[in-house]
XYZ file of C-alpha atoms in Angstrom:
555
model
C 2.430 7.688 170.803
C -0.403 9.509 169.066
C -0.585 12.549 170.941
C -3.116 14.773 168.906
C -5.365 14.382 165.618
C -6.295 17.311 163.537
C -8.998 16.409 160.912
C -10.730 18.430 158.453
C -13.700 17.398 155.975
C -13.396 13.839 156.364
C -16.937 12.388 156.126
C -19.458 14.322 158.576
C -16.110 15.944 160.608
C -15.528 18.960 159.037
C -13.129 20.056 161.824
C -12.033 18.575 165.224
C -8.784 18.415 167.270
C -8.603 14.983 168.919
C -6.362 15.004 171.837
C -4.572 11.401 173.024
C -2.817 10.385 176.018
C -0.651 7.242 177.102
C -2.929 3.930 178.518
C -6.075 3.087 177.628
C -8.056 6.118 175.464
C -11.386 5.179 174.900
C -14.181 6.285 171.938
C -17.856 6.324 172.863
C -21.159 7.858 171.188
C -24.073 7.054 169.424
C -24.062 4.771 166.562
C -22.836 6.727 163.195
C -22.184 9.671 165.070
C -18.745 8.843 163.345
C -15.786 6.882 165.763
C -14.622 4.653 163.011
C -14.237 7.696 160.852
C -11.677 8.998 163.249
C -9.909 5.521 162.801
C -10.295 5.705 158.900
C -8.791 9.588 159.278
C -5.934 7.830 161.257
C -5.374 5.339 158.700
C -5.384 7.810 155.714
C -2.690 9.643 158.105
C -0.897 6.139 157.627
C -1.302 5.690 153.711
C -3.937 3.953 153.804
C -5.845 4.012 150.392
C -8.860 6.071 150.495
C -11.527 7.185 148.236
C -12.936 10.665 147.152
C -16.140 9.280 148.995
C -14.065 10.176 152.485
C -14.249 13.972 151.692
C -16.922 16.012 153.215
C -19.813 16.559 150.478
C -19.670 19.707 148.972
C -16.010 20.190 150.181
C -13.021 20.193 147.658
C -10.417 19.199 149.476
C -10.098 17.154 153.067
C -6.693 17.166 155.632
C -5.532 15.008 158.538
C -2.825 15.659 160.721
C -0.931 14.022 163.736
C 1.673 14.740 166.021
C 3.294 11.553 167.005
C 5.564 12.012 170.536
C 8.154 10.233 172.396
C 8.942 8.187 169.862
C 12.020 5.790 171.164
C 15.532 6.198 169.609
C 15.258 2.785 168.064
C 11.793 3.936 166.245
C 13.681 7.156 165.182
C 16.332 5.002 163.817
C 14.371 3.056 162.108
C 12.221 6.050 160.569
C 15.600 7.459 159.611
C 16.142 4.751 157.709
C 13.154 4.843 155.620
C 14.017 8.436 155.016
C 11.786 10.172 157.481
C 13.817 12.326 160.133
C 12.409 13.370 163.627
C 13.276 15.888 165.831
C 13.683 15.065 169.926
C 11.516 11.783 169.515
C 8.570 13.533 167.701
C 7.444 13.293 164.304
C 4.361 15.041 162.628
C 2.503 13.837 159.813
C 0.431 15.370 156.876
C -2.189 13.901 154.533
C -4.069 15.994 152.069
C -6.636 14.805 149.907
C -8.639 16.058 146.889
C -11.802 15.876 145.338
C -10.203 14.223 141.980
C -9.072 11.133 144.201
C -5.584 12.555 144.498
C -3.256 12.955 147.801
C -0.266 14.728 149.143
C 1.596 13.775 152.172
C 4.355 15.253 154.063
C 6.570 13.542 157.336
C 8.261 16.321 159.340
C 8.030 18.908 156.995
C 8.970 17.419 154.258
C 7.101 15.756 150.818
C 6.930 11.979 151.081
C 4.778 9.259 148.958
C 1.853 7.193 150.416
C 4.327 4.339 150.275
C 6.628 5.676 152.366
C 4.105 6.695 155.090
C 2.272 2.711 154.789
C 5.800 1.152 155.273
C 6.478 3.880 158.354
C 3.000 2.596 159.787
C 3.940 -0.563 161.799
C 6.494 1.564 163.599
C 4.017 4.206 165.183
C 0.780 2.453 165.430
C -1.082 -0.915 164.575
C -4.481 -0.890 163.360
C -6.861 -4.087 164.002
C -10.817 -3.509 163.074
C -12.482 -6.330 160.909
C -9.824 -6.480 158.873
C -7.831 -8.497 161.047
C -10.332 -10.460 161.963
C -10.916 -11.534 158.321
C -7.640 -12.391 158.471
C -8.117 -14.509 161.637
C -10.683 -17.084 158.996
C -8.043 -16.994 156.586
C -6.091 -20.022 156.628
C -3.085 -17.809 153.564
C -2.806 -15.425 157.058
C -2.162 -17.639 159.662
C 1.918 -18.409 158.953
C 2.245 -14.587 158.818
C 1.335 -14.634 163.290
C 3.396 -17.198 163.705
C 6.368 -16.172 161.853
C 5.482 -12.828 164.148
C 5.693 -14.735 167.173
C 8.890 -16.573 166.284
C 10.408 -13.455 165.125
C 11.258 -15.284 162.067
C 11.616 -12.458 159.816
C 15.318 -13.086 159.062
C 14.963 -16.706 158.736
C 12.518 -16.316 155.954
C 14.663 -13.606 154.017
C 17.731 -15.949 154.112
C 15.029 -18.710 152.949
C 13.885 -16.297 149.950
C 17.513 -15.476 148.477
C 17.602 -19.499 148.431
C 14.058 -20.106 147.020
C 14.800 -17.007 144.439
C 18.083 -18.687 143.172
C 16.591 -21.325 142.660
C 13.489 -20.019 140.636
C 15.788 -18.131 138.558
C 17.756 -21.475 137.422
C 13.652 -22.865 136.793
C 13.457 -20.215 134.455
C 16.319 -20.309 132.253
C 16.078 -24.091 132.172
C 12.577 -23.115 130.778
C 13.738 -21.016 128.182
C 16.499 -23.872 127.278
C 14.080 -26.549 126.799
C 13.440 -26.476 123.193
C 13.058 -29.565 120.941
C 15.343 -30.296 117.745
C 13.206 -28.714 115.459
C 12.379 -25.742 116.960
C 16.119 -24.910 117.811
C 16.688 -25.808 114.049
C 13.795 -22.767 113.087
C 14.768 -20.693 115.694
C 18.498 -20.850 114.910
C 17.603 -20.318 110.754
C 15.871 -17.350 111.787
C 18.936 -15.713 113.933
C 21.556 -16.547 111.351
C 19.192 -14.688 108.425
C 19.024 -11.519 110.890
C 22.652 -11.463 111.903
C 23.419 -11.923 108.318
C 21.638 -9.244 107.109
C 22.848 -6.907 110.288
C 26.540 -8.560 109.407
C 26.242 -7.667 105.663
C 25.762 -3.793 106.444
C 28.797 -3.519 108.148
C 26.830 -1.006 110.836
C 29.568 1.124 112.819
C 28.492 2.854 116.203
C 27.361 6.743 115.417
C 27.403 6.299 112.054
C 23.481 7.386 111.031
C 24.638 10.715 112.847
C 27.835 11.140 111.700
C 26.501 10.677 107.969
C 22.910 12.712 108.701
C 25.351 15.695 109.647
C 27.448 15.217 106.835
C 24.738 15.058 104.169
C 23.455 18.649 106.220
C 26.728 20.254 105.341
C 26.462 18.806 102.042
C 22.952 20.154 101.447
C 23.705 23.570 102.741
C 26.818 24.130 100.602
C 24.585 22.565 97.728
C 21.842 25.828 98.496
C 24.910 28.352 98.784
C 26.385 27.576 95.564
C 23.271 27.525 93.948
C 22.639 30.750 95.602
C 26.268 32.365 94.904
C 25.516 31.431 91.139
C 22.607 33.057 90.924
C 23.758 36.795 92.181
C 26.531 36.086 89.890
C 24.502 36.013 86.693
C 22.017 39.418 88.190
C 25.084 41.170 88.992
C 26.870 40.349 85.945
C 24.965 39.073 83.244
C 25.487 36.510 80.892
C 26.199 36.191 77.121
C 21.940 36.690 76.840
C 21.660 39.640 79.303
C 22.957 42.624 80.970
C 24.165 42.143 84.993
C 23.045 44.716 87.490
C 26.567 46.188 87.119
C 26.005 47.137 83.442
C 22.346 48.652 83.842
C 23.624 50.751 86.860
C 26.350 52.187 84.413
C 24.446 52.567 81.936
C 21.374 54.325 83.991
C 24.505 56.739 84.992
C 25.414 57.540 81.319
C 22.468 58.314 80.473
C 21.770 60.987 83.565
C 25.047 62.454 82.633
C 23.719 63.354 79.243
C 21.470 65.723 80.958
C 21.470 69.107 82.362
C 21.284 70.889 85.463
C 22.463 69.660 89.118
C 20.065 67.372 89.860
C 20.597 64.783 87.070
C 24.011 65.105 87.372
C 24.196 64.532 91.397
C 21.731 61.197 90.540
C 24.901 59.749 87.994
C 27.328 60.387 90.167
C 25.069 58.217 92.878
C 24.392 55.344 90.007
C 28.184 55.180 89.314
C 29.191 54.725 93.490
C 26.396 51.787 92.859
C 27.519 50.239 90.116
C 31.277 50.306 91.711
C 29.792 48.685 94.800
C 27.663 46.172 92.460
C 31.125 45.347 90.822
C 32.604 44.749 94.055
C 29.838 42.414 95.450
C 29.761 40.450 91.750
C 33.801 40.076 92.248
C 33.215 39.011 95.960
C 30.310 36.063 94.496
C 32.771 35.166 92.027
C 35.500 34.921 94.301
C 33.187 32.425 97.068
C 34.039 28.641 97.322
C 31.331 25.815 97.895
C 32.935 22.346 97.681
C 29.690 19.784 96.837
C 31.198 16.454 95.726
C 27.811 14.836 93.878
C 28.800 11.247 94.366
C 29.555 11.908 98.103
C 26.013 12.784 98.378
C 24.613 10.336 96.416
C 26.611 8.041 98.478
C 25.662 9.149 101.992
C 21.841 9.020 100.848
C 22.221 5.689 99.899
C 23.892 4.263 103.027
C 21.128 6.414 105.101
C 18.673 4.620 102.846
C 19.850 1.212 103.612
C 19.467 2.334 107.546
C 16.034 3.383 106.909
C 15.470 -0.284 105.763
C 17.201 -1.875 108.668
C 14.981 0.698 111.286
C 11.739 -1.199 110.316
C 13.076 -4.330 111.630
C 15.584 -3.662 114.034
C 15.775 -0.474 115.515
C 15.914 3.261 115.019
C 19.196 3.942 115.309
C 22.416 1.964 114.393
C 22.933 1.440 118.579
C 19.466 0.012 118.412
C 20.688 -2.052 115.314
C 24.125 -3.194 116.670
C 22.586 -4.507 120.122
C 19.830 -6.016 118.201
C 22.915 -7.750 116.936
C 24.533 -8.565 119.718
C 21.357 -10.305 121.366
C 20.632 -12.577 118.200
C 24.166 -13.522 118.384
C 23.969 -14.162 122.176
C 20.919 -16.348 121.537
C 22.497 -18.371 118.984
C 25.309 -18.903 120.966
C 22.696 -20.005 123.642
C 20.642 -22.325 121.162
C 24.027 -24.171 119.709
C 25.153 -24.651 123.647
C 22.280 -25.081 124.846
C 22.821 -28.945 125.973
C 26.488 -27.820 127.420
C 24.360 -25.091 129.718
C 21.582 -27.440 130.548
C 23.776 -29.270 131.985
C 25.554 -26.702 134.074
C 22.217 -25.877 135.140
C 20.777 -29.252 136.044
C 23.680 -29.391 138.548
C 23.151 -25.830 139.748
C 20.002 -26.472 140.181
C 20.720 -29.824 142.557
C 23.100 -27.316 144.895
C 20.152 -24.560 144.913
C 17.595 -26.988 145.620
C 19.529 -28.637 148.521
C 20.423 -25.043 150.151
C 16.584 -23.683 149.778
C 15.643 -26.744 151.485
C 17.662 -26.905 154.105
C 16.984 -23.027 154.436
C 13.544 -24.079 154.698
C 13.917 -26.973 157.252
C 15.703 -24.337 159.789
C 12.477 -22.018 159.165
C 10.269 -24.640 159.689
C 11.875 -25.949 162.931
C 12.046 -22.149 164.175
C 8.020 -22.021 163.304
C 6.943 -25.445 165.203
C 8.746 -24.450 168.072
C 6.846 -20.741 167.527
C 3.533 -22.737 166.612
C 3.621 -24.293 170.465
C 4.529 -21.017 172.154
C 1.668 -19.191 170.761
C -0.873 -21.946 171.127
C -0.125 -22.214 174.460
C 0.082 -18.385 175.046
C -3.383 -17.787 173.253
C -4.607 -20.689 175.456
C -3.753 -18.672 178.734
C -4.952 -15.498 177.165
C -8.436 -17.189 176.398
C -8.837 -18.426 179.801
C -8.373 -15.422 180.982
C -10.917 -13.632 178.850
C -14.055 -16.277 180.067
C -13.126 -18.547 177.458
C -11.689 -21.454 180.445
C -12.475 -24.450 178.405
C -11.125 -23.465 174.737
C -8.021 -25.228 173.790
C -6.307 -23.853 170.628
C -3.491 -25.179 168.283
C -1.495 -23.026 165.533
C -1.290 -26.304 163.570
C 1.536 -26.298 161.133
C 2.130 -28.841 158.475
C 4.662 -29.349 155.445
C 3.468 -29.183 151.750
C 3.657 -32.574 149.896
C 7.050 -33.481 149.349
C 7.872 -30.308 150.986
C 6.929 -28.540 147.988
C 8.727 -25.180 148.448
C 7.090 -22.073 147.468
C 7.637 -18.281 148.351
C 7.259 -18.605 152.108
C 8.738 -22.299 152.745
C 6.825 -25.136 152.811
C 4.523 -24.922 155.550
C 1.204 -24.617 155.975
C -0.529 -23.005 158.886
C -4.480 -22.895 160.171
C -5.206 -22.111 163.390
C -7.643 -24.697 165.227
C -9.997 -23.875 168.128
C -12.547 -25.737 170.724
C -14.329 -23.836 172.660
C -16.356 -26.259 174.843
C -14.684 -29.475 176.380
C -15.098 -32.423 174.936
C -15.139 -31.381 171.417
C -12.429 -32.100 168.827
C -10.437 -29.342 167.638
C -11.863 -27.674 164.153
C -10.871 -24.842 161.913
C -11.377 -21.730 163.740
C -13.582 -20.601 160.616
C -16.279 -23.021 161.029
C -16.485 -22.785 165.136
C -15.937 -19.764 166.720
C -18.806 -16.819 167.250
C -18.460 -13.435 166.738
C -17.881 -12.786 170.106
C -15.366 -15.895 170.414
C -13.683 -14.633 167.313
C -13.172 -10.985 169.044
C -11.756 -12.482 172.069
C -9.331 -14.326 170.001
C -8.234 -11.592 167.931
C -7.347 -10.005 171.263
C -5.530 -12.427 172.628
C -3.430 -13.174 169.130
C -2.594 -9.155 169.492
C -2.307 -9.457 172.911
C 0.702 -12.279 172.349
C 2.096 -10.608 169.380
C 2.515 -6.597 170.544
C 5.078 -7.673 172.933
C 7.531 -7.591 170.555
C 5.797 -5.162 168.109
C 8.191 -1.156 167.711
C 4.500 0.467 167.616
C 4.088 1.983 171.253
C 0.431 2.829 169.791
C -2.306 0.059 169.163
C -6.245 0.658 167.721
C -9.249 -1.225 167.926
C -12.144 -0.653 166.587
C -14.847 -2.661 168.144
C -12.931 -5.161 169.274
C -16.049 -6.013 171.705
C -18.141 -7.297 168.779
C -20.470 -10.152 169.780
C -18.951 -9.699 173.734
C -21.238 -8.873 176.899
C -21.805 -9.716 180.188
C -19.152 -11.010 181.786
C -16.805 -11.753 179.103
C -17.141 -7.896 178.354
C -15.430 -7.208 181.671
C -12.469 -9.386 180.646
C -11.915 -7.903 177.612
C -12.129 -4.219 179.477
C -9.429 -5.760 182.179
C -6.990 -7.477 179.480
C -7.004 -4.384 177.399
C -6.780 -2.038 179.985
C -3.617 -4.590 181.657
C -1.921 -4.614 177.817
C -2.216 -0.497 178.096
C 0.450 -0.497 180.690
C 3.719 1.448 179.208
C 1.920 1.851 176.024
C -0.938 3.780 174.172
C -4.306 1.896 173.153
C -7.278 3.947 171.290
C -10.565 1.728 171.577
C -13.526 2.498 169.753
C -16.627 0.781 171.948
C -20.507 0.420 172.551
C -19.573 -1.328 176.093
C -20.189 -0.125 179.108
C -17.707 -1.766 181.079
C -14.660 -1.205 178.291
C -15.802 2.315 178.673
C -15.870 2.719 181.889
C -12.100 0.829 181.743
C -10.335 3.264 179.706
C -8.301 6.099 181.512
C -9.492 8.879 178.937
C -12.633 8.732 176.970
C -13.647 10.766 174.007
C -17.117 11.354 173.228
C -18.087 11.828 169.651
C -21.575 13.118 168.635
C -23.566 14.711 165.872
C -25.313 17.723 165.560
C -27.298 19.528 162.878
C -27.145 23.087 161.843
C -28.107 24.978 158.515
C -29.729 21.754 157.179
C -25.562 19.943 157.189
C -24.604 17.228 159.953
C -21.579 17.921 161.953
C -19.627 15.896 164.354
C -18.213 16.549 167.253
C -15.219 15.216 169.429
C -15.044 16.106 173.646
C -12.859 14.979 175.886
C -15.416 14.006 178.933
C -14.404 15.071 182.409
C -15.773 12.844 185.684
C -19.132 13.507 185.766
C -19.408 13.439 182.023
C -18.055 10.092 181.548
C -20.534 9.295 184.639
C -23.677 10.429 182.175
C -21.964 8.340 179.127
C -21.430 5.214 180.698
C -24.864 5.781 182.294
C -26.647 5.699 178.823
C -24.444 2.876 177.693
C -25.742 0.972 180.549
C -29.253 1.893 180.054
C -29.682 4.519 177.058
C -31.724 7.587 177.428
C -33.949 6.452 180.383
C -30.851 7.166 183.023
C -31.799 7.023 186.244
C -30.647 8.045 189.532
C -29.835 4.630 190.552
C -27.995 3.922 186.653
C -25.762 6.640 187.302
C -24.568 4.770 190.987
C -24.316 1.659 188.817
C -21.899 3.838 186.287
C -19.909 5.441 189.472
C -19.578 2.004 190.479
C -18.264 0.723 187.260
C -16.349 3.941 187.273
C -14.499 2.870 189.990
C -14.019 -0.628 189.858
C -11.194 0.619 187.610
C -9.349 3.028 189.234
C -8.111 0.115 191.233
C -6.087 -1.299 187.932
């Protein structure tokens, strides 16, 4: 279960520490004083995709975090699965979100994607706000409760691999079904490519091999070039003294002077000129092989390639499987009628085993179609609806037409007074009716849900009176062994819930802030007092609220 919420600048909340208990938890306060933000917070905690509007204005960066406890080993296995690891049956959670629309989240420690944390969800907690009754007039949502309710998950997977086979055969027979002429343009049109690809006799590495090659070729090119060059300055040519013979002839020339100085400056000119000589016999001696028609041959064959790159790749790998998939689709095109025929056949086999996949799903989901309309029937009756009679009708596509999910269609059909004909629940049901039925659907379904934790927010839209007390007694009867966190503006749902939270604003500095208190006796007294009667509470309101008050304790 949920057992604490920390939020920080989410909306008007800019910090509060929501604590949670097992049964039924309960959310009261004034309208907009913010208790569906704590169930947005809850579902950003979950992945849920959220906007930069959720931050705080004015803040740069917002934070949720929840400590999830007593978590069952089969949960924790199941987590572990996914990747997320708890310790002793608890599990905390992370979400942090930023101004720029971005989001971190971590799962025991540890960095994880919003992906990760949305497909963890249905294991700690179920959401169901307005969402799910939207979902409830949509007839596309209907075959997803009752494969719920006849646990038909693994029924529908095996149905899938069958429908997916058989898609995949669709599709090549698709890509087969080409007439005469345009397999004769199509195969003209291959045979040119591979023939040019053929012609240029392409071997695997060979643009790098010969790139390197023409390198070495280059750089010798530059070094002999170079070598030459020192040669002629060192030693002249038949046109001009070398550095060699001016260094000698420098020294000569100081030697014809007098005096120490001059002479010391020869004898310095003639250790050059020896170690001139010496370089000029070292050049001379140096050994570049350059073999011109090598290079003009690699730089053709590398200009061929760059020819071949604007069509069909920019490497010779890119060239060669070019190759090999022109060839493979000629192949195809000049078999073509062979492997239609292989596939016509497959296709018989794959469409007998998807429908008879899909005949076992669809007897699994009539059978699950009666137990929940029967099951929602009881439910309604007992939540003031006595007359309603309800049918999860299920019918088979024309021709049992298979699709992604089967062939059946679902809607669910309601009538809520006797006498009347059954009609699509869209057109009949109330607000109020709707909200009753949405609890009774969840009501059927958790049994079998992992999630120990369920939310509702305002789940007593459109309910009062009596039918307001039912919905307080059913939820506070499906609380038993698990956790349920209610957001509500009824008395009587208030006064049902073992723990209620009290949110409310308050203004300071010009900024709204909200807070979140757990109320003790006499404060959840005062609160289901003013939900009773609003700000005029009486002496005699708050007897009616202890009353109310303990009506339940007897549950």
């Amino acid at each position: 279960m949920l057992s604490t919420l920390h939020i920080e600048n989410i909306a008007v909340i800019d910090r509060a520490d929501v604590p949670f208990a097992e049964g039924l938890n309960v959310l009261t306060g004034e309208t907009g004083a913010g208790k569906s933000i704590v169930i947005d917070s809850i579902g950003a905690l979950l992945g849920a995709r959220v906007g930069r509007e959720l931050l705080r204005r004015g803040e740069s960066r917002a934070r949720v975090t929840g400590l999830f406890t007593e978590l069952s080993d089969t949960v924790s296995a199941r987590l572990g699965e996914l990747g997320i690891e708890t310790e002793d049956g608890e599990l905390l959670l992370e979400r942090t979100l930023t101004a720029d629309g971005k989001s971190t989240a971590r799962a025991g420690g540890k960095p994880v994607t919003s992906a990760l944390l949305r497909a963890a969800a249905p294991l700690l907690l179920n959401i169901h706000g307005q969402h799910d009754t939207g979902k409830l007039l949509s007839d596309a949502s209907h075959l997803s409760f009752i494969d719920r309710c006849g646990a038909c998950g693994t029924l529908a997977a095996a149905y899938r691999e069958k429908y997916d086979a058989l898609r995949a055969i669709d599709r090549e027979l698709a890509a087969l079904a080409l007439d005469d002429a345009e397999k004769a343009r199509r195969s003209d049109n291959l045979r040119y490519h591979i023939g040019k690809l053929e012609a240029a006799k392409l071997e695997p590495g060979e643009d790098e091999r010969l790139e390197a090659r023409r390198s070495e070729l280059r750089a010798a090119e530059a070094n002999r070039e170079a070598a030459s060059r020192a040669s002629e300055a060192l030693s002249g040519t038949d046109d001009a003294a070398g550095a060699v013979a001016l260094l000698r002839e420098a020294a000569r020339a100081l030697e014809r002077g007098e005096g120490d100085d001059t002479a010391a400056l020869a004898r310095r000119l003639t250790d050059l000129s020896y170690e001139a000589e010496d370089i000029a016999e070292r050049v001379a001696d140096l050994s570049f092989s350059v073999d011109p028609e090598e290079l003009d041959a690699i730089e053709s064959r590398l200009y061929t390639f760059d020819r071949l790159k604007r069509r069909y790749g920019q490497t010779v790998r890119e060239m060669l499987d070019y190759l090999e998939s022109a060839r493979a689709e000629l192949a195809a095109i000049e078999t073509a009628d062979a492997r239609i025929a292989e596939l016509t056949a497959a296709r018989e086999t794959a469409l007998r085993e998807a429908l008879a996949a899909a005949d076992t799903l669809h007897a699994r989901r009539a059978e699950a179609a009666r137990t929940l309309s029967c099951a929602i029937e009881e439910e309604l009756a007992y939540l003031d609806m006595p007359r309603a009679r309800f049918s999860a009708n299920l019918t088979a596509a024309e021709d049992k037409k298979l699709g992604p999910d089967g062939y059946d269609r679902a809607s669910f059909l309601i009538a809520v007074n006797a006498g009347e004909d059954l009609k699509p629940l869209s057109k009949v049901a109330s607000g109020g009716e709707l909200s009753r039925v949405m609890l009774a659907l969840q009501n059927v379904l958790s049994a079998g849900d992992d999630a120990q934790t369920l939310i509702f927010d305002e789940v007593d839209a459109g309910i009062s009176g009596r039918a307001a007390g039912k919905v307080a007694r059913k939820l506070r009867e499906l609380s038993r062994g698990r956790q349920i966190l209610c957001v509500t503006h009824l008395a009587s749902l208030a006064a049902a819930g073992q723990h209620e939270l009290f949110i409310r604003k308050t203004e300071a500095d010009g900024r709204t802030y909200t807070r979140i208190d757990p109320l003790d006796e006499e404060g959840r007294t005062r609160e289901i007092a003013r939900l009773l009667a609003g700000e005029n509470i009486t002496d005699s309101v708050l007897a009616a609220a202890r009353e109310l008050l303990g009506e339940y304790r007897e549950i």
